[in-house]
Short mmCIF file of C-alpha atoms and ligand atoms in Angstrom, two decimals:
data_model
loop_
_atom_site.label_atom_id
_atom_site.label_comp_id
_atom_site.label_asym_id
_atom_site.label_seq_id
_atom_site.Cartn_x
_atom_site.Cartn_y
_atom_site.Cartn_z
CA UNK G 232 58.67 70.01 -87.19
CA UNK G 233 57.42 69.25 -91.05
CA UNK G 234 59.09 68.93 -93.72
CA UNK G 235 57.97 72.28 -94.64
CA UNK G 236 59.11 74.24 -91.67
CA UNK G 237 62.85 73.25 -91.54
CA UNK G 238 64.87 75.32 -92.43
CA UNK G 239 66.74 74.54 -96.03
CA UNK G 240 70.06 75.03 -96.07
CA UNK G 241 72.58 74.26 -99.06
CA UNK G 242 75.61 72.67 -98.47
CA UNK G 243 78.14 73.92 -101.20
CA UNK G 244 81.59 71.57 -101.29
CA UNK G 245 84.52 72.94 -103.32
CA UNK G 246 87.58 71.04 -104.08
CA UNK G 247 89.75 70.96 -101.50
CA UNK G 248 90.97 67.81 -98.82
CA UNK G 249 88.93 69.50 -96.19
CA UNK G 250 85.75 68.53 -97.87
CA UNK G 251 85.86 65.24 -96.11
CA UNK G 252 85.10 67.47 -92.99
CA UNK G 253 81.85 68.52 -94.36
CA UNK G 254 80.31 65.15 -94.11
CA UNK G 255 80.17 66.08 -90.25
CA UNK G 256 78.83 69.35 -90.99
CA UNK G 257 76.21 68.03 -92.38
CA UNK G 258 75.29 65.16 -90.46
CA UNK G 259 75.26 68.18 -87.34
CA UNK G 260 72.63 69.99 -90.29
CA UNK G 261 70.26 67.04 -90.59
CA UNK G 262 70.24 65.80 -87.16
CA UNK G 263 69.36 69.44 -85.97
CA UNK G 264 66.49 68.81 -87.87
CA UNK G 265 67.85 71.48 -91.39
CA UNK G 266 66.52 70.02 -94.74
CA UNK G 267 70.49 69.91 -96.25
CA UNK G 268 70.67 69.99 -99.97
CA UNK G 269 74.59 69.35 -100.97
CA UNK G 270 76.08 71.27 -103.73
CA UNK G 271 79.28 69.65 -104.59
CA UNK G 272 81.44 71.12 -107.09
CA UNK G 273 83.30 68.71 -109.75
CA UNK G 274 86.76 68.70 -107.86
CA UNK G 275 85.12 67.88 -104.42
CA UNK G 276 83.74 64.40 -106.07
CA UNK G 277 87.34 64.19 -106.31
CA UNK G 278 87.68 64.27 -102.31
CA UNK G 279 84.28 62.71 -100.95
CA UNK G 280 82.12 60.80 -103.36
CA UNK G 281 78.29 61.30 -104.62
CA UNK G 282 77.85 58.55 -102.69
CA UNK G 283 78.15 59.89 -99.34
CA UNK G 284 76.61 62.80 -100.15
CA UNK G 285 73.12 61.71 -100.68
CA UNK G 286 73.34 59.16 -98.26
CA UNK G 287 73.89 61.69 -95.26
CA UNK G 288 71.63 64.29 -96.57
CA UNK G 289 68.93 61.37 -98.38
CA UNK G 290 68.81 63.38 -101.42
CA UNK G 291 70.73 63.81 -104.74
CA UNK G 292 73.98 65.68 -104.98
CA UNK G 293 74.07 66.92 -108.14
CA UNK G 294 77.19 69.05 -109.16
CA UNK G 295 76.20 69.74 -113.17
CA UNK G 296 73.05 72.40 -114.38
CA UNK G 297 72.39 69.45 -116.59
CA UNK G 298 70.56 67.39 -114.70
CA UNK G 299 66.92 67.74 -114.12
CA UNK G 300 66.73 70.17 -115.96
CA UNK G 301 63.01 70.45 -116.23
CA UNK G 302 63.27 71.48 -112.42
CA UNK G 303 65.35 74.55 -113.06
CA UNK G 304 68.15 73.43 -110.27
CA UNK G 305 70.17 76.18 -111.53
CA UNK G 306 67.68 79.08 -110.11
CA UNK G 307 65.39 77.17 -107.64
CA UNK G 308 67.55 75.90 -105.55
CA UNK G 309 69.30 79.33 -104.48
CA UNK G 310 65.88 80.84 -104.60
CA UNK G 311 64.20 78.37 -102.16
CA UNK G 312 67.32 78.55 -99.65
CA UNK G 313 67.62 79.56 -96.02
CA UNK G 314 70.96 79.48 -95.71
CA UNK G 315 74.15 78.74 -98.03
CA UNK G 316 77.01 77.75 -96.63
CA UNK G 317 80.54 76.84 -98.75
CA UNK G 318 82.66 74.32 -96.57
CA UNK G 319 85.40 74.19 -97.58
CA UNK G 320 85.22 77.42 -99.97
CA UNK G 321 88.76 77.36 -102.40
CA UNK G 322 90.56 80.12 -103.55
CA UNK G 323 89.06 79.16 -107.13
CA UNK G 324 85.69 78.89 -105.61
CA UNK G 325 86.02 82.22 -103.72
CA UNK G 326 87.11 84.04 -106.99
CA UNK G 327 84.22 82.67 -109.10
CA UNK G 328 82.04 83.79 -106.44
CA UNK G 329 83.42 87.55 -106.16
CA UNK G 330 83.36 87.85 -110.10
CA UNK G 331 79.74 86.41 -110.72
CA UNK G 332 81.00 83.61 -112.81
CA UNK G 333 78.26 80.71 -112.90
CA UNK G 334 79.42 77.53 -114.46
CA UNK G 335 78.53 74.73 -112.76
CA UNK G 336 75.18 74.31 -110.11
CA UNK G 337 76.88 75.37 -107.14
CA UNK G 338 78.31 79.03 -108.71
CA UNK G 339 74.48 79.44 -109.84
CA UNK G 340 72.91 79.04 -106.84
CA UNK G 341 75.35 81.53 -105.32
CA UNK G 342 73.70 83.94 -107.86
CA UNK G 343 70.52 83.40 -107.43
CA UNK G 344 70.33 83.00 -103.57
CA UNK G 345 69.14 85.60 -101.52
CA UNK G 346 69.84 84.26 -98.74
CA UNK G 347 72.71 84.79 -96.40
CA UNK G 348 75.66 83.26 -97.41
CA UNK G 349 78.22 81.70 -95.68
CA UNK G 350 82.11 80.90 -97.01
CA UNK G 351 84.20 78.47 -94.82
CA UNK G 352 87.49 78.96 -96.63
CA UNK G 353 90.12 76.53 -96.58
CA UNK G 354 93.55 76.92 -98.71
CA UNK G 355 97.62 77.22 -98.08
CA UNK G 356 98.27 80.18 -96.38
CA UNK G 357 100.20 81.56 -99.18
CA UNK G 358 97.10 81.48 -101.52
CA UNK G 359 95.02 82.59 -98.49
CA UNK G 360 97.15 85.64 -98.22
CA UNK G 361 97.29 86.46 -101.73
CA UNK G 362 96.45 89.72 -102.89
CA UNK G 363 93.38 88.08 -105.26
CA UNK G 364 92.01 85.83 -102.54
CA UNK G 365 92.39 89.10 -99.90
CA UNK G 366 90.51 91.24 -103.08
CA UNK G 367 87.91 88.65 -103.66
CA UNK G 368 87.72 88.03 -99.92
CA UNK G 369 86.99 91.42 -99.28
CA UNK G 370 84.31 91.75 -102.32
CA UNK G 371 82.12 89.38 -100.88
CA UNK G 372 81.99 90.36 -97.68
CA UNK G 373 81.61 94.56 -98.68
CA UNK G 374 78.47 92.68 -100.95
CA UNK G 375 77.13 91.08 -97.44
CA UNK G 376 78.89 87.31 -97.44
CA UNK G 377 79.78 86.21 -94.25
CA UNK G 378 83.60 85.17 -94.96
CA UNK G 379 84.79 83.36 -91.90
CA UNK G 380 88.42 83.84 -91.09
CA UNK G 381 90.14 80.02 -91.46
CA UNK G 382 92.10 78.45 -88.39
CA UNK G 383 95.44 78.17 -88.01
CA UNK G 384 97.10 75.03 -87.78
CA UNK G 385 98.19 71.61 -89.54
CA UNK G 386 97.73 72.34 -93.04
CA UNK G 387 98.11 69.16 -95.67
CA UNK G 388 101.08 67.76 -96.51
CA UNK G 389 104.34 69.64 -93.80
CA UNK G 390 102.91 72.83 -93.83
CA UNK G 391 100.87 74.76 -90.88
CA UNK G 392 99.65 78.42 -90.45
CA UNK G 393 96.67 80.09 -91.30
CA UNK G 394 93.93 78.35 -93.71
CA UNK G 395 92.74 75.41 -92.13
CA UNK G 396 89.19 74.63 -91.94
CA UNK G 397 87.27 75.55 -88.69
CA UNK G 398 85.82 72.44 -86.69
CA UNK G 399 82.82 71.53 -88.68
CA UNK G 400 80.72 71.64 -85.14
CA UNK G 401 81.73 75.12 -84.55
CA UNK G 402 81.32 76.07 -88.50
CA UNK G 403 77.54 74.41 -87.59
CA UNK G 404 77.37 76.87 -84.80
CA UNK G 405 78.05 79.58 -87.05
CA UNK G 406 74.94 78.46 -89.75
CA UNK G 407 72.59 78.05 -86.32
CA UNK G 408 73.27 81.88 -84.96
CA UNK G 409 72.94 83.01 -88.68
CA UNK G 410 70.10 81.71 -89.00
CA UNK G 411 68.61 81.98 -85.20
CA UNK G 412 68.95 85.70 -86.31
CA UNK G 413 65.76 85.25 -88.26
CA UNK G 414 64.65 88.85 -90.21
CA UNK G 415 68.25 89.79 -88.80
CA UNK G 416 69.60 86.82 -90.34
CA UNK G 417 71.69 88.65 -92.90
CA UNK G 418 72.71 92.10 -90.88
CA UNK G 419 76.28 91.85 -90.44
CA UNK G 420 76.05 95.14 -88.08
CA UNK G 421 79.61 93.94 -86.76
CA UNK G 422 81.18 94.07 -90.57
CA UNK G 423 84.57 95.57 -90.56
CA UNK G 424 84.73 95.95 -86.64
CA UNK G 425 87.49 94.53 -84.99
CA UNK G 426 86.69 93.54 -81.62
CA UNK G 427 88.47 91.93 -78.41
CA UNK G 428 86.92 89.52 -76.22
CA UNK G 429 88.89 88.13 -73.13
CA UNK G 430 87.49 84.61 -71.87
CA UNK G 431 88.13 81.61 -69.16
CA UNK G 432 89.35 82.59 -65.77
CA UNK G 433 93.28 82.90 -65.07
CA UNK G 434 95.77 81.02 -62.80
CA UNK G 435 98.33 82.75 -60.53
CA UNK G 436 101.07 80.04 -60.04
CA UNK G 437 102.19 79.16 -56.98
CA UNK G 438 105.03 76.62 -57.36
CA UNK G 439 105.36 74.26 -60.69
CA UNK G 440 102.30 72.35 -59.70
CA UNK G 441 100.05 74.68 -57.42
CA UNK G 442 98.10 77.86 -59.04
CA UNK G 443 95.35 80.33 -57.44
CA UNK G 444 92.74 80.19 -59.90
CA UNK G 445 88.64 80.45 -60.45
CA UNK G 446 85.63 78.48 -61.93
CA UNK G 447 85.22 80.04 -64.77
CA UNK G 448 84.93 77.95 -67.58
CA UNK G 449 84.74 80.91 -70.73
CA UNK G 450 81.69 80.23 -71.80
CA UNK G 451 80.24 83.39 -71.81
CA UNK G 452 83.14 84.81 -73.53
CA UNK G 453 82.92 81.93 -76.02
CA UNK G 454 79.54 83.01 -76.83
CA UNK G 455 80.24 86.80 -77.78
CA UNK G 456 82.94 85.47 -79.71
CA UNK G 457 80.39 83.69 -81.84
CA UNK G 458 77.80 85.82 -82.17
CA UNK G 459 80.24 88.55 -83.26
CA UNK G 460 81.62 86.21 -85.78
CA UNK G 461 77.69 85.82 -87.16
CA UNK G 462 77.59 89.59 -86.87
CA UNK G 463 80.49 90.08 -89.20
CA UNK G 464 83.57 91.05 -86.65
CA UNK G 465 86.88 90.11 -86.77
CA UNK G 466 87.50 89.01 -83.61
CA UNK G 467 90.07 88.04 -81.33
CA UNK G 468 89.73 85.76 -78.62
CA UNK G 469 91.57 85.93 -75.70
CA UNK G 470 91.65 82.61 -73.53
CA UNK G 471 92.83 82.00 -70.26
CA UNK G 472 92.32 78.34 -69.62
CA UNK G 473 89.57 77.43 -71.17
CA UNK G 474 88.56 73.92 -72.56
CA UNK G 475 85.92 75.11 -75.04
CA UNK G 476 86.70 74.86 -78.77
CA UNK G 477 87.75 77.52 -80.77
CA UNK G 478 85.30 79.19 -82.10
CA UNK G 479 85.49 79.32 -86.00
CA UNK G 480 86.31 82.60 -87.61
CA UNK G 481 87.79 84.17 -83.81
CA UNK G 482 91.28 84.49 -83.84
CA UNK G 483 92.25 82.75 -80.59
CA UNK G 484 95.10 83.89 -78.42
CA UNK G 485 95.87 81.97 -75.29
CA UNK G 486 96.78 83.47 -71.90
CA UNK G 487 97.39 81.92 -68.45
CA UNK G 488 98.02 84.17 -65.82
CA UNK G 489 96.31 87.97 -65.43
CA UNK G 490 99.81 89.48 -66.72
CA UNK G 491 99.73 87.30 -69.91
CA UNK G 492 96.12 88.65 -70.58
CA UNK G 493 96.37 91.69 -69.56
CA UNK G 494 99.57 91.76 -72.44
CA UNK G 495 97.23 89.81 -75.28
CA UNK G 496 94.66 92.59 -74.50
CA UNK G 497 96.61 95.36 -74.81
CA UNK G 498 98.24 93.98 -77.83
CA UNK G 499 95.00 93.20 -79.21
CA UNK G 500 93.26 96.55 -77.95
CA UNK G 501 95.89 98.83 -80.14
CA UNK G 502 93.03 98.87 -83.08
CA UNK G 503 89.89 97.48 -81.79
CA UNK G 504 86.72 98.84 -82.34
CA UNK G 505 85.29 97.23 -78.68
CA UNK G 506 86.65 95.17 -75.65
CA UNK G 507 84.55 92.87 -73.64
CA UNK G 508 86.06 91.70 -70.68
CA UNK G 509 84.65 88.70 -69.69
CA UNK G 510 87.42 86.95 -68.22
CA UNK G 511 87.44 86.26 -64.60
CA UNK G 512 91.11 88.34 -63.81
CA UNK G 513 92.82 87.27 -60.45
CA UNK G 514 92.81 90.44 -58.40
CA UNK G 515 95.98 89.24 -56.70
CA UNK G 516 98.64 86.85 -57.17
CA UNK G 517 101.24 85.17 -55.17
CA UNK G 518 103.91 87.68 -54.13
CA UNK G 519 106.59 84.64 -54.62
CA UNK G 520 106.99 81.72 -56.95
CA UNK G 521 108.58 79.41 -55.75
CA UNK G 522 110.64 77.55 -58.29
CA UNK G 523 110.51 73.93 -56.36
CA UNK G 524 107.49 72.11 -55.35
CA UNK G 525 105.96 73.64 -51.62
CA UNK G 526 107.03 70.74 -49.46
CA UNK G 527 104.92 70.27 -45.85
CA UNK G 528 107.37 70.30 -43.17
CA UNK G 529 106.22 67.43 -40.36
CA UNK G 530 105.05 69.39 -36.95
CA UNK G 531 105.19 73.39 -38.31
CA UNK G 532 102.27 74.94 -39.84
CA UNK G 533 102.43 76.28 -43.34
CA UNK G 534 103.69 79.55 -44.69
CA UNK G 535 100.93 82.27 -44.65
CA UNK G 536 100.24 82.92 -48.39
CA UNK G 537 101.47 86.11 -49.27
CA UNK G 538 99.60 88.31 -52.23
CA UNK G 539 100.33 91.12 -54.12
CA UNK G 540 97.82 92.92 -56.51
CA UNK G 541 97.06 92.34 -60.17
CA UNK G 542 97.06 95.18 -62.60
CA UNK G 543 92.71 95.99 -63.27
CA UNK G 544 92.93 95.58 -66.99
CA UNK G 545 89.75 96.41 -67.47
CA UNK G 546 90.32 100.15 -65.21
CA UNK G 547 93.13 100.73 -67.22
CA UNK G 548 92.11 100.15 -70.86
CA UNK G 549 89.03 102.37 -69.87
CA UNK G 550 90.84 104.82 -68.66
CA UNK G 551 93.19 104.93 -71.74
CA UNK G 552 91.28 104.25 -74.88
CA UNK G 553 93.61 102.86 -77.45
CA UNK G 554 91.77 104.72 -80.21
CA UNK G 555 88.56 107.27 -80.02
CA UNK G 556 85.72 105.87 -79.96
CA UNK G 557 86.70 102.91 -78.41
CA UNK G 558 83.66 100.72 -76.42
CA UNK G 559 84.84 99.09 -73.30
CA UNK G 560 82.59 96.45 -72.02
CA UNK G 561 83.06 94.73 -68.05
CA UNK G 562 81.32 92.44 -66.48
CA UNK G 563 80.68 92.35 -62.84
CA UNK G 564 80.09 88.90 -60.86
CA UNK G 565 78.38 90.14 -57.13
CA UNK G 566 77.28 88.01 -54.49
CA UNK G 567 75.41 90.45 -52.54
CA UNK G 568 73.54 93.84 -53.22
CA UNK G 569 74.67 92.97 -56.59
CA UNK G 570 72.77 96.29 -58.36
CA UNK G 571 74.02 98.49 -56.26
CA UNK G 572 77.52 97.01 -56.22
CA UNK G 573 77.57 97.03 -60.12
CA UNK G 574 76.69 100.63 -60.38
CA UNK G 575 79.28 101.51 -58.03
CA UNK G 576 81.83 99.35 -60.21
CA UNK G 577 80.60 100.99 -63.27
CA UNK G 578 82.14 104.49 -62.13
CA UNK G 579 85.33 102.95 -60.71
CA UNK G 580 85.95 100.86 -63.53
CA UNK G 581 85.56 104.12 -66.24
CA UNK G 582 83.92 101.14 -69.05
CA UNK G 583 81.30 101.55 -71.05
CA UNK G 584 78.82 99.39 -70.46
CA UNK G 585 79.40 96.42 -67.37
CA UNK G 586 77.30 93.65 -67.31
CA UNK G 587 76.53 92.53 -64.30
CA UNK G 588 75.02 88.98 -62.74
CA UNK G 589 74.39 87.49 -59.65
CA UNK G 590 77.12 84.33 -59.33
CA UNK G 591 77.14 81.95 -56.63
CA UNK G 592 78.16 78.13 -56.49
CA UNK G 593 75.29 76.84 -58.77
CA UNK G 594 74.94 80.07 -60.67
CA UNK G 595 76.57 81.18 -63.51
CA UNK G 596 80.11 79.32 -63.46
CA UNK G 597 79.62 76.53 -66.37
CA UNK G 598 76.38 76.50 -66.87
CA UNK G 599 74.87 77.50 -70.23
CA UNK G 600 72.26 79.82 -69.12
CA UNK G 601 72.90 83.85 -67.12
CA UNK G 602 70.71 86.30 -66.17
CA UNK G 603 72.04 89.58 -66.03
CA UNK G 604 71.35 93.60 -65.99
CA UNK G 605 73.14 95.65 -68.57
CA UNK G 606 74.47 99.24 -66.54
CA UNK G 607 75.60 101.69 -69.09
CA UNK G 608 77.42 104.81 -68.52
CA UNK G 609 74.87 107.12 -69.88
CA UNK G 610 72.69 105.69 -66.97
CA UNK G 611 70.54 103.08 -69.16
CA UNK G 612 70.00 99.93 -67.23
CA UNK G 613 69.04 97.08 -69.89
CA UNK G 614 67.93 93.68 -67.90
CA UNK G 615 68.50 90.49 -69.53
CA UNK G 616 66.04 87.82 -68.89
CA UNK G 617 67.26 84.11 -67.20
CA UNK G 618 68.26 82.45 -70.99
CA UNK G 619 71.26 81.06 -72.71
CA UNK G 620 74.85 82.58 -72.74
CA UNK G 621 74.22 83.62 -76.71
CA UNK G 622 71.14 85.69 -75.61
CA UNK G 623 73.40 87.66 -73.46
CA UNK G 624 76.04 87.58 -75.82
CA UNK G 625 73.09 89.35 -79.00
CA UNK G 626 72.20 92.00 -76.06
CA UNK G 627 75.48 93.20 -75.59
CA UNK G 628 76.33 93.92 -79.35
CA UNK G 629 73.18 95.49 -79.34
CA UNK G 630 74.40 97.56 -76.72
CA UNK G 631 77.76 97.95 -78.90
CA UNK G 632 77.08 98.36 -82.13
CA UNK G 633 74.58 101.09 -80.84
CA UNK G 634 77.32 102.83 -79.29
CA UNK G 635 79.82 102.38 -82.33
CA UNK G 636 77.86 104.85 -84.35
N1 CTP C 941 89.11 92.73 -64.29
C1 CTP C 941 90.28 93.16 -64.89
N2 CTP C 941 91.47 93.07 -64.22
C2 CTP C 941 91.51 92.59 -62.96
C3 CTP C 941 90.32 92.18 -62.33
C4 CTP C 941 89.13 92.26 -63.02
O1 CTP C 941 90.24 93.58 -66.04
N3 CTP C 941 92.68 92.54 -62.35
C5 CTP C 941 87.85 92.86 -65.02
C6 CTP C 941 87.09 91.58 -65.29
O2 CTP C 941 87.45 91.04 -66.55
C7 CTP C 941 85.64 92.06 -65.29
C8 CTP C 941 85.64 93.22 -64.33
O3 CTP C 941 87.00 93.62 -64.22
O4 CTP C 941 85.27 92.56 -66.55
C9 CTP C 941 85.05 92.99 -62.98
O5 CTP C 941 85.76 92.12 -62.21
P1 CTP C 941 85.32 91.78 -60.67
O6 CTP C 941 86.23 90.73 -60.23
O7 CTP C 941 83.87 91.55 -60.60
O8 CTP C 941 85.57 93.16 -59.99
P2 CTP C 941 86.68 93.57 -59.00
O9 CTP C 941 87.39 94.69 -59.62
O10 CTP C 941 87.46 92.39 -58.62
O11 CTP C 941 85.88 94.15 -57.77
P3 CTP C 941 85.49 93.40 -56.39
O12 CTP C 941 86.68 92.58 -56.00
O13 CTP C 941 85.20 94.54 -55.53
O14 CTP C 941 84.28 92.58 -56.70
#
């Protein structure tokens, strides 16, 4: 790739402790081959020198309109971006932002980019919750920002809850789908949808060390998550025992067994636009739990296992949408016959739309690619080519956000 065909991204910094997460941010930007032009603002020098700045991103960081200013920084370097992304965005930085103001480099470029935009905020939850951050918050995005929703979690100093910044790897992952969107880049089709995505595969305990569970890993659910995030959702995450990190801007609720999810989902469901299921649900679980450790006794032969059914969460939010309107999305793993078994499982389940893919040992389960065959309820069959999870993941809010009206 030249130097002319990366793609230039600006980095803007505001003033906040998180900026020292940034530097990975963009060291993920320039080693994914992005030409990364960092915009600090004043108080972020504060937090992370010049310094570092134009040593991981071999440029200049210049914060002040009054440099070079033969080179017009102020309006060229919004004009000439790709992609802007604030990380961390403040509450200060977030208000200057939704009101237009422009005094320093970084608040110009935001007004002369026409570019998407992307603002990692970072703050206390109490100013994060604020009814000017909310306003402001909301102004941006109504204007076409993508604001991503902060993490919850250790917050500086004693404090924890909402406003922490997202992993910078998974804020990267955010800039990459924006962009990977191309013409689409700034279409936020998913803006002011809520939608509910259940991931990972759940465990059935059997005794305090024993469960019945399955191999899947949540990737694919992972991957809706974040390409609803780039699509402007709010989302919520529902994860039964997955390792993946959380996605940034998904709110993530964790669930072990099929009666935890099947609770979160619900929950969740009450005002949600759409709900993917994508998490592999144990159809049955052990009719006992047994509160000590199975012991083997020397010379018998074990207890059969006994089972008792699951609720189908999927059957059942189909069946009773939680609002009109409501898109419900399965997915189907076969073995055998798998289109014919899918369209069958289409009907029973009542859903939408039910994605459905061939699984076997080396297929599907962890791996980063699926192929797959989109069944719709209308009778529209839409095949997915063999390519990664997030290709899937695009089709199907396609499929959505067509349906959505
Ligand atoms: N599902 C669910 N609740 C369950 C089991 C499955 O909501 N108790 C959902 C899954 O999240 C998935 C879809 O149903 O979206 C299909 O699951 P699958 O296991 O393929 O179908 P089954 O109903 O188990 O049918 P079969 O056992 O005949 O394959």
């Amino acid at each position: 790739m030249t130097t002319a065909d990366r793609p230039r991204v600006v980095l803007g910094v505001s003033g906040g402790i998180a900026a020292y997460k940034a530097c990975e941010l963009l060291r993920r930007l320039t080693e994914s081959g992005h030409e990364v032009r960092v915009v600090p603002t004043a108080s972020a020098l504060h937090f992370v020198g010049e310094a570092t700045w134009s040593a991981l991103s071999g440029r200049p960081a210049t914060t002040e309109v009054w440099e070079s200013v033969h080179e017009v920084p102020h309006v060229r370097i919004g004009q000439s971006a790709d992609l802007v992304v604030v990380a961390p965005a403040t509450a200060d930085l977030l208000a200057k932002a939704a009101h237009g103001l422009a005094d320093d480099l970084l608040t110009n470029t935001l007004l002369t980019a026409r570019c998407p935009v992307v603002f990692a905020p970072a703050m206390h939850t109490e100013m994060w919750e604020h009814p000017a951050t909310r306003e402001n918050v909301a102004t941006l995005r109504r204007r076409g920002a993508l604001v991503i929703e902060p993490a919850v979690g250790r917050l500086t100093g004693v404090d924890t809850g909402k406003g922490r910044l997202p992993d910078p790897g998974q804020i990267f992952e955010v800039c990459r789908r924006v962009l990977e969107r191309g013409e689409r880049a700034g279409e936020q089709d998913l803006a002011g949808r809520h939608v509910v995505i259940s991931a990972g595969g759940t465990r059935e305990p059997l005794d305090p060390v024993r469960f019945l569970g399955n191999r899947s890993t949540g990737r694919q659910g992972y991957a809706l998550a974040r390409a609803a995030v780039a699509r402007g959702a709010r989302v919520t995450l529902v994860s039964a025992n997955s390792e993946l990190p959380d996605p940034a801007g998904a709110d993530v609720v964790r669930a072990g067994t099929a009666a935890q999810l099947r609770e979160a989902v619900l929950k969740a469901a009450a005002d949600a636009d759409a709900v993917v299921m994508a998490a592999a649900v144990a159809d049955f679980r052990p009719a006992r739990y047994a509160q000590g450790k199975i012991k083997k006794r020397e010379g018998a032969e074990p207890e059969p296992l006994a089972l008792v059914r699951n609720p189908d969460i999927l059957a059942e939010i189909s069946a009773d949408r939680a609002r009109p309107g409501q898109i419900v999305v399965g997915f189907a793993a076969e073995t055998d016959d798998v289109l014919a078994n899918g369209r069958a499982k289409l009907v029973r389940k009542g859903c939408d739309l039910l994605v459905v893919n061939e699984v076997g040992e080396h297929k599907t389960f962890g791996s980063e690619t699926n192929e797959a065959v989109v069944l719709a309820a209308d009778g529209t069959e839409t095949p997915v080519p063999h390519g990664p999870k997030d290709a899937l993941a695009d089709t199907v809010w396609d499929l959505v956000t067509a349906r959505l009206g």
